mmCIF file of C-alpha atoms in Angstrom:
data_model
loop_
_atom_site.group_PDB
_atom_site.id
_atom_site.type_symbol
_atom_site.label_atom_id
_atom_site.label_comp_id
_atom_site.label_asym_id
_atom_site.label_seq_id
_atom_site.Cartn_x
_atom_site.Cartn_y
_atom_site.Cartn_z
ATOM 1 C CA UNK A 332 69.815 101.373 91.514
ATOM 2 C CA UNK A 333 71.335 98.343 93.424
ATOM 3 C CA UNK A 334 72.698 96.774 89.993
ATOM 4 C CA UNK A 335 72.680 96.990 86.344
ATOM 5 C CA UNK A 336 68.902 96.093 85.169
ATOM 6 C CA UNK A 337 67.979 94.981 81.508
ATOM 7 C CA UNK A 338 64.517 94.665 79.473
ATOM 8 C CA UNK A 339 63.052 93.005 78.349
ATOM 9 C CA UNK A 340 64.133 89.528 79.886
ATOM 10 C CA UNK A 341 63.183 88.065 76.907
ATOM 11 C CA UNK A 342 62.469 89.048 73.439
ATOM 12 C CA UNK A 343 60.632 86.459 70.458
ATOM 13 C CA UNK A 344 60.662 88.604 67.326
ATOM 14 C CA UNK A 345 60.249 87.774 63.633
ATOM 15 C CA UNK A 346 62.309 88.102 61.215
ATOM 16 C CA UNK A 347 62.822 91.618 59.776
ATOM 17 C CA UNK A 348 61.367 93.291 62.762
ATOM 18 C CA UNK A 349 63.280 95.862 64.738
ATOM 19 C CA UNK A 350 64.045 95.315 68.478
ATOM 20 C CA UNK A 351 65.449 97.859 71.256
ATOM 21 C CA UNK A 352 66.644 96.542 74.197
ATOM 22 C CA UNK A 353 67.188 98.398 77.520
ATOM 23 C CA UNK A 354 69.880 98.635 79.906
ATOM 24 C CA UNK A 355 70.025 101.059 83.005
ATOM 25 C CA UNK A 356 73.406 100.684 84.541
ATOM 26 C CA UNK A 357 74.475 101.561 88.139
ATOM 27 C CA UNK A 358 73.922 104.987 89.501
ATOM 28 C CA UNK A 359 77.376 106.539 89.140
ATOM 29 C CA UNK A 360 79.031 104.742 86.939
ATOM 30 C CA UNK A 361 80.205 106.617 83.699
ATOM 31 C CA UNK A 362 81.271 103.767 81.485
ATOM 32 C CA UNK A 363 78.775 101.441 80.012
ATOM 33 C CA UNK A 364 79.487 98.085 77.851
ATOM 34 C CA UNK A 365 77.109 95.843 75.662
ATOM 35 C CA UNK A 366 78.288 92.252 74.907
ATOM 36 C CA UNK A 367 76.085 89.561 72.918
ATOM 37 C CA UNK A 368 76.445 85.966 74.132
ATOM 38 C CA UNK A 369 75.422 83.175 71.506
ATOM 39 C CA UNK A 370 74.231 79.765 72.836
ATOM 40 C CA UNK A 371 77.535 78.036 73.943
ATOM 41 C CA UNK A 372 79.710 80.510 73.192
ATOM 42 C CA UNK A 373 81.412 83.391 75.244
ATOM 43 C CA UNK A 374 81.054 87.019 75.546
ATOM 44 C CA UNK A 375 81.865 88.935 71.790
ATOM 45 C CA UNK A 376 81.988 92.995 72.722
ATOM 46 C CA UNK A 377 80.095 94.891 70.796
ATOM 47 C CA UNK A 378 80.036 98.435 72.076
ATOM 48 C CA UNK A 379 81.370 100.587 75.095
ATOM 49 C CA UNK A 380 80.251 103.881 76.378
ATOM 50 C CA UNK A 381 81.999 105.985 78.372
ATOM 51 C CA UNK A 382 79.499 108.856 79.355
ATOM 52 C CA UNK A 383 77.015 109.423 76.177
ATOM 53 C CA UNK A 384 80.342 108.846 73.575
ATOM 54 C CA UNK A 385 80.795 105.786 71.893
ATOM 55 C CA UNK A 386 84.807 105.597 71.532
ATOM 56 C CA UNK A 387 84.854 101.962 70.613
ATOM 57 C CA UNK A 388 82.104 100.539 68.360
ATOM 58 C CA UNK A 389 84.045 97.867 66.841
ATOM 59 C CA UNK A 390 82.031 95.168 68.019
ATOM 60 C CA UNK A 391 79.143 95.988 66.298
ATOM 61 C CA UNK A 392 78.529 93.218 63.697
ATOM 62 C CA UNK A 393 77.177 94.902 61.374
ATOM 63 C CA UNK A 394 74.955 98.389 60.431
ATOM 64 C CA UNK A 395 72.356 96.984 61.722
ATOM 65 C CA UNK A 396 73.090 97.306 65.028
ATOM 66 C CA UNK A 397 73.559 100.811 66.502
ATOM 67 C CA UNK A 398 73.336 102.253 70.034
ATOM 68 C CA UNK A 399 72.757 105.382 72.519
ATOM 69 C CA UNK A 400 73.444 106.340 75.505
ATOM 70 C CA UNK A 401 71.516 109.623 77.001
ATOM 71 C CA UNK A 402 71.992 111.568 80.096
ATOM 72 C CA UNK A 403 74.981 109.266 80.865
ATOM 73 C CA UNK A 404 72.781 106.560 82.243
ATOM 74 C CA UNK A 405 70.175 104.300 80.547
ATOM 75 C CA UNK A 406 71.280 102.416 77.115
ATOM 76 C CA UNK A 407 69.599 101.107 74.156
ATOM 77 C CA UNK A 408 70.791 98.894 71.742
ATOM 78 C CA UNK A 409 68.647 98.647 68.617
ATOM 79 C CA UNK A 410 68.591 95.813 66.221
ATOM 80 C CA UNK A 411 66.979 96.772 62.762
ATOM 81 C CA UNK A 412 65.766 94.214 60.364
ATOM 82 C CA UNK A 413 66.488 91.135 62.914
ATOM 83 C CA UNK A 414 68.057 87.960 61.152
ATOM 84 C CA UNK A 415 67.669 84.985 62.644
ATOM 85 C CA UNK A 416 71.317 84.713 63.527
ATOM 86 C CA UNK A 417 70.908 87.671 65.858
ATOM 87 C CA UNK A 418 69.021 85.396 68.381
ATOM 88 C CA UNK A 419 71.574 85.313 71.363
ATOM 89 C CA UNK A 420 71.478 86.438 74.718
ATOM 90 C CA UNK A 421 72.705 90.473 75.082
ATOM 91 C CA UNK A 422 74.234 91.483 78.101
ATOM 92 C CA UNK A 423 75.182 94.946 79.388
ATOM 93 C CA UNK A 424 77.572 95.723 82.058
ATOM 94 C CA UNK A 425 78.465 98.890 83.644
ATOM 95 C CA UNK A 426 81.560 100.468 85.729
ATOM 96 C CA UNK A 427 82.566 103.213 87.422
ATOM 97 C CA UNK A 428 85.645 104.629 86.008
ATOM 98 C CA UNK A 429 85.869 103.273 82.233
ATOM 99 C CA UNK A 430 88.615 102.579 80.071
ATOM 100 C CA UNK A 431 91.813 104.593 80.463
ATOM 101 C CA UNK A 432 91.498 104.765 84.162
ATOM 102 C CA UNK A 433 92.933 102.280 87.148
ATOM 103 C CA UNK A 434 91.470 99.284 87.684
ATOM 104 C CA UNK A 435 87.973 99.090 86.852
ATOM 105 C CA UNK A 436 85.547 96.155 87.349
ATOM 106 C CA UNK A 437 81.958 95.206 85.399
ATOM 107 C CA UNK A 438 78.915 94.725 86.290
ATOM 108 C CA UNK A 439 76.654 92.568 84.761
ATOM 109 C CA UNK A 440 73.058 92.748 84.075
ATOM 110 C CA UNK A 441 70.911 89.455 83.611
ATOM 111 C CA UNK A 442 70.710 89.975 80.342
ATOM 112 C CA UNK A 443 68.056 89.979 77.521
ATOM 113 C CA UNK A 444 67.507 86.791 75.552
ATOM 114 C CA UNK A 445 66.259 87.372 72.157
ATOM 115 C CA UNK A 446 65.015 84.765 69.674
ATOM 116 C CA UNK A 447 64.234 85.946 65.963
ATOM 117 C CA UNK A 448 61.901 83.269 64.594
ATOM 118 C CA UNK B 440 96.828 91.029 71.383
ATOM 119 C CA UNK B 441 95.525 90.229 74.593
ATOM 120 C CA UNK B 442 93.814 87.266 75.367
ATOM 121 C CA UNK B 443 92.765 85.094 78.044
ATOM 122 C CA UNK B 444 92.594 81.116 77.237
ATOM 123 C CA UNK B 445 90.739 79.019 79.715
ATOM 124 C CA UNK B 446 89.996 75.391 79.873
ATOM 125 C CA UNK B 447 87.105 73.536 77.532
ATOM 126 C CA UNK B 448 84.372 72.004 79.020
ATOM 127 C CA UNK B 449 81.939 70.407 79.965
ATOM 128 C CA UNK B 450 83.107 69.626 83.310
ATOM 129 C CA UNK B 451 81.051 67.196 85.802
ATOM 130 C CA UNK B 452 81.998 66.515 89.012
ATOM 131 C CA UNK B 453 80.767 64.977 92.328
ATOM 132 C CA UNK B 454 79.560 66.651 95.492
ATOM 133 C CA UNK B 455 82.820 67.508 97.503
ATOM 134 C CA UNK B 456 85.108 67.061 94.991
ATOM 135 C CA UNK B 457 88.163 69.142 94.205
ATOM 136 C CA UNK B 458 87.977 71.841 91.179
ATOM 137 C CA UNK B 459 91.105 73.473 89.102
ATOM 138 C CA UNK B 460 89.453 75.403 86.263
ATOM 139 C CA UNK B 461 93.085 76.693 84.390
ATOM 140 C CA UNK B 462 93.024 80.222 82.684
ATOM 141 C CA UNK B 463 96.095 81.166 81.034
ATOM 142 C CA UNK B 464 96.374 84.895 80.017
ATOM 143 C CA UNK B 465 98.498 86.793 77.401
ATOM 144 C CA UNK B 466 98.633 90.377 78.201
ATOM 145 C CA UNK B 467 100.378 93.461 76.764
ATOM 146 C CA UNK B 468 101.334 95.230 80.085
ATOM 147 C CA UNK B 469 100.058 94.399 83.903
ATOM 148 C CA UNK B 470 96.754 93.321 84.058
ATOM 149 C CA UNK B 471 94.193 92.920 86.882
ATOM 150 C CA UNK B 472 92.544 89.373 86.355
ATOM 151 C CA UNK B 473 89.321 88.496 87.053
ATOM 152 C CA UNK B 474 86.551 85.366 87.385
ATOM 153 C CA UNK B 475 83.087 85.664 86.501
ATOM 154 C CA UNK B 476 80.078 83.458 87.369
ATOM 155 C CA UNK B 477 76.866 82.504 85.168
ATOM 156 C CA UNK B 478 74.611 80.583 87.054
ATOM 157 C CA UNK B 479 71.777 79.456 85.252
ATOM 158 C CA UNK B 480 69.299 82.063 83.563
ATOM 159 C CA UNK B 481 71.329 84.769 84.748
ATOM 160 C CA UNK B 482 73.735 87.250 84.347
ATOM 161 C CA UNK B 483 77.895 87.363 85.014
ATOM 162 C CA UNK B 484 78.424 87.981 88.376
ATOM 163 C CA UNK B 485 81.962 88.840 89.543
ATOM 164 C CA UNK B 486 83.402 86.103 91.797
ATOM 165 C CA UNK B 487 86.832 87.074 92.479
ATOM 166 C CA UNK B 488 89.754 89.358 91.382
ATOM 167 C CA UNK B 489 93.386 89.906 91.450
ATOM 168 C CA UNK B 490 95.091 93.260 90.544
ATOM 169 C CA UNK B 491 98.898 92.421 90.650
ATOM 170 C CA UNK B 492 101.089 89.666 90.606
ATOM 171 C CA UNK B 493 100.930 87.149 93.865
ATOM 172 C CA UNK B 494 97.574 88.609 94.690
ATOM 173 C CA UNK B 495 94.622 85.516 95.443
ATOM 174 C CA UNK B 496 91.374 86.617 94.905
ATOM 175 C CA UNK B 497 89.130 84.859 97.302
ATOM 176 C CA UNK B 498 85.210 83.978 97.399
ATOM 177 C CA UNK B 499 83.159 82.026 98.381
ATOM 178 C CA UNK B 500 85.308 79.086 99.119
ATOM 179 C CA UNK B 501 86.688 80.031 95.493
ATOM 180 C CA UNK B 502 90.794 81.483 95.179
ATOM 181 C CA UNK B 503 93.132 82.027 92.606
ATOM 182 C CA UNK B 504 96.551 83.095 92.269
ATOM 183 C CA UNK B 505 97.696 85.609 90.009
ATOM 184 C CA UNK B 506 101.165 84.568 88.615
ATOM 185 C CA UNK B 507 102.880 86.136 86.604
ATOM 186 C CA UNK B 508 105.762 83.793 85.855
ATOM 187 C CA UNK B 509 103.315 81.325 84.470
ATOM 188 C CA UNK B 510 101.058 84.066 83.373
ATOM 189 C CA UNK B 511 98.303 81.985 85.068
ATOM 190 C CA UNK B 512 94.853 82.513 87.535
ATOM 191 C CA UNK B 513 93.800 78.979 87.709
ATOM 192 C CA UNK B 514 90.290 78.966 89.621
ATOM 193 C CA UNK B 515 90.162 76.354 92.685
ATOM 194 C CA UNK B 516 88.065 75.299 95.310
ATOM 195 C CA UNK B 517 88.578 72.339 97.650
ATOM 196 C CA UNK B 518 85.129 71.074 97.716
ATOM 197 C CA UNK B 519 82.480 71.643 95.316
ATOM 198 C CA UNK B 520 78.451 71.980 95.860
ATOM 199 C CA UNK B 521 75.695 71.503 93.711
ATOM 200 C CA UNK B 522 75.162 74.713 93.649
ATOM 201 C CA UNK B 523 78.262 75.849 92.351
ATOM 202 C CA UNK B 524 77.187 74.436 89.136
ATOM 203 C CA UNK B 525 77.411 77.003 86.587
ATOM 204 C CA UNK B 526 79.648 78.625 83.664
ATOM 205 C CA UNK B 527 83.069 80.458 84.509
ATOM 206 C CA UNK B 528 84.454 82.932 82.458
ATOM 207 C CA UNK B 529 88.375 84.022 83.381
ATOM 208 C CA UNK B 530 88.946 87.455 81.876
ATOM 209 C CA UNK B 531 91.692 90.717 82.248
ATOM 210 C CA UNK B 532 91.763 93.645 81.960
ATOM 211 C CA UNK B 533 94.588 95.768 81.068
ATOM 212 C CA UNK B 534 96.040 99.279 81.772
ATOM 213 C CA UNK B 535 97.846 99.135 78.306
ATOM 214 C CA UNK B 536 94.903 98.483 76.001
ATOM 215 C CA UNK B 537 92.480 100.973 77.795
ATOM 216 C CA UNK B 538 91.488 98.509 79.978
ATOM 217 C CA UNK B 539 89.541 96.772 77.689
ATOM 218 C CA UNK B 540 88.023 93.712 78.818
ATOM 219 C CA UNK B 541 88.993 90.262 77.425
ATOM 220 C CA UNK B 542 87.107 87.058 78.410
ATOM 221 C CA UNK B 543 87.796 83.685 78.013
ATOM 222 C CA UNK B 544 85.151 81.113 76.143
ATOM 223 C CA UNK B 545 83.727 79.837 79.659
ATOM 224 C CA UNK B 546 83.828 76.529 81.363
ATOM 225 C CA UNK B 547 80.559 74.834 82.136
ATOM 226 C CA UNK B 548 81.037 73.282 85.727
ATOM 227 C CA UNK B 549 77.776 70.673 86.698
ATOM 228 C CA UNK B 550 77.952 69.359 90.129
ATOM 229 C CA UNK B 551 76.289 66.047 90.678
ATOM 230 C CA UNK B 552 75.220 65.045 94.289
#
């Protein structure tokens, strides 16, 4: 597609409930990166994918969280058991080359907002 | 580690006015440096980029210069709109680390007419 695309746009969940969220990066690019944005904060990594393998997970808060990547494109992250301090905005971004490689740049998606009530 | 620090916010300025938005970086190796834009309700969008030392990235009426003897990319533009009201983010990425991506916290620009 013409840019990285994320859904839901928004997400109200309860507490306890499990979500998946969606990204489908840009045709062609191999590396794919989920970041979680909390109101007034900045961007905290939590995963990258480069291809279907997960080389860096550290991010990833907690066990809760867990993600896959299939036929080297679309993404999900999944939250089990949702806490209420999960509610943040989770972006995904996408480029060509990956880590390792020359100078790579990301691409954003808008971004899913979630809010665990 | 790497890092990038960039300024706090909030920061409100008139139409027309000038912008610096400073972004200090501490980087293992050479980085490429970047800016990213969040306008409201929507995603980071790349604004500009610099790959090596005395490169300006340029957008938009936007630049920054990459220097590495001040280990610097300070964002400027001579005269600000409303619509440039939004959140920057400075970030690198760097060669030595796997180019991993580091952001800064984000400054919160409002433009008021």
């Amino acid at each position: 597609g013409a840019g990285v695309s994320q859904s839901p746009s928004n997400k109200v969940t309860e507490k306890g409930k499990d979500v998946e969220l969606r990204c489908d990066p840009i045709s062609g690019h191999t590396a794919l990166y989920w970041y979680r944005q909390s109101l007034g904060q900045g961007l905290e990594f939590l995963i990258y994918f480069q291809g279907n393998s997960a080389p860096d997970k550290s991010g990833l808060p907690s066990d809760r969280f867990s993600a896959e990547r299939t036929g080297g494109s679309v993404s999900t992250l999944t939250i089990q058991r949702t806490q209420q301090e999960d509610s943040a905005v989770y972006l995904c971004a996408s480029s060509l080359r990956g880590r390792g490689r020359r100078t790579d740049t990301q691409y954003f998606g808008p971004g899913t907002r979630l809010t665990v009530l | 580690g790497d890092s990038v620090t960039q300024m706090e916010g909030p920061v409100t300025l008139s139409e027309e006015a000038f912008l610096t938005i400073n972004c200090t970086y501490t980087a293992t190796g050479y980085p490429s440096l970047f800016w990213y834009v969040q306008y409201p309700g929507e995603g980071l969008q790349l604004l500009l980029k610099a790959t090596k030392a005395d490169d300006k990235g340029s957008n938009k009426g936007f630049e920054a210069t990459y220097r590495k003897e001040t280990t610097s990319f300070h964002l400027e533009k001579g005269s600000v709109q409303v619509s440039d009201s939004a959140v920057y983010f400075c970030a690198l990425s760097d060669q030595d680390t796997g180019n991993q991506f580091y952001f800064g916290t984000g400054t919160s620009l409002t433009v008021i007419p």
